């Protein structure tokens, strides 16, 4: 029976664990990241509204959750906000909370979203709820297309206090084949800080290309990725790789 060590936050590992168990994995939780909420900066949202903004870019479920919780407190009808979204889960969160909000673009990655946005974009300010350590690809790509992007940090990722102990316990308890499963570059960086020597024979998997690149930069030659950034598809891809002769 293969073992999977999940490296998301404690809450996200709990949500994802049944997906892996249903596919026959022994699942261990070793959170390499926790997300600390940041209160929205009212000056940023005021500037966005003053500039005629009504479009929001969401590229993470954590940012989507924080944004949707803050939106009713803003002087704008929630259903009037238009969205460009990366990720099915963020889309589901928006549609569940505000089902009449228009979703103008939906993609599986930042690069895919950028391909949907034409150059010479003459749009008002675009608000980007994000991590305090957000990645540059999406924001830079939008700005290259002429967009005025206003970043709104809503959470800060950090290494959990008990991460080293949880990781040691998970590695000791796991059998082989053993797969470390990653969902963000921040979790990769925290893992490497605790485990600079990669466990011999371990398998590494990443939900998307940016996280896979972070693993490769840290010496992981082979990284399993799914056809689309999705936890269930990632679990299937790991099983397929394990079962190959």
mmCIF file of N, CA and C in Angstrom, residues 5 85 146:
data_model
loop_
_atom_site.group_PDB
_atom_site.id
_atom_site.type_symbol
_atom_site.label_atom_id
_atom_site.label_comp_id
_atom_site.label_asym_id
_atom_site.label_seq_id
_atom_site.Cartn_x
_atom_site.Cartn_y
_atom_site.Cartn_z
ATOM 1 N N UNK A 5 2.428 11.540 2.039
ATOM 2 C CA UNK A 5 2.583 12.560 3.069
ATOM 3 C C UNK A 5 2.098 13.878 2.482
ATOM 4 N N UNK A 85 -10.502 33.796 -12.820
ATOM 5 C CA UNK A 85 -10.217 32.824 -11.759
ATOM 6 C C UNK A 85 -9.269 31.741 -12.246
ATOM 7 N N UNK A 146 -1.091 45.340 -20.054
ATOM 8 C CA UNK A 146 -1.662 46.667 -19.890
ATOM 9 C C UNK A 146 -2.583 46.837 -18.708
#
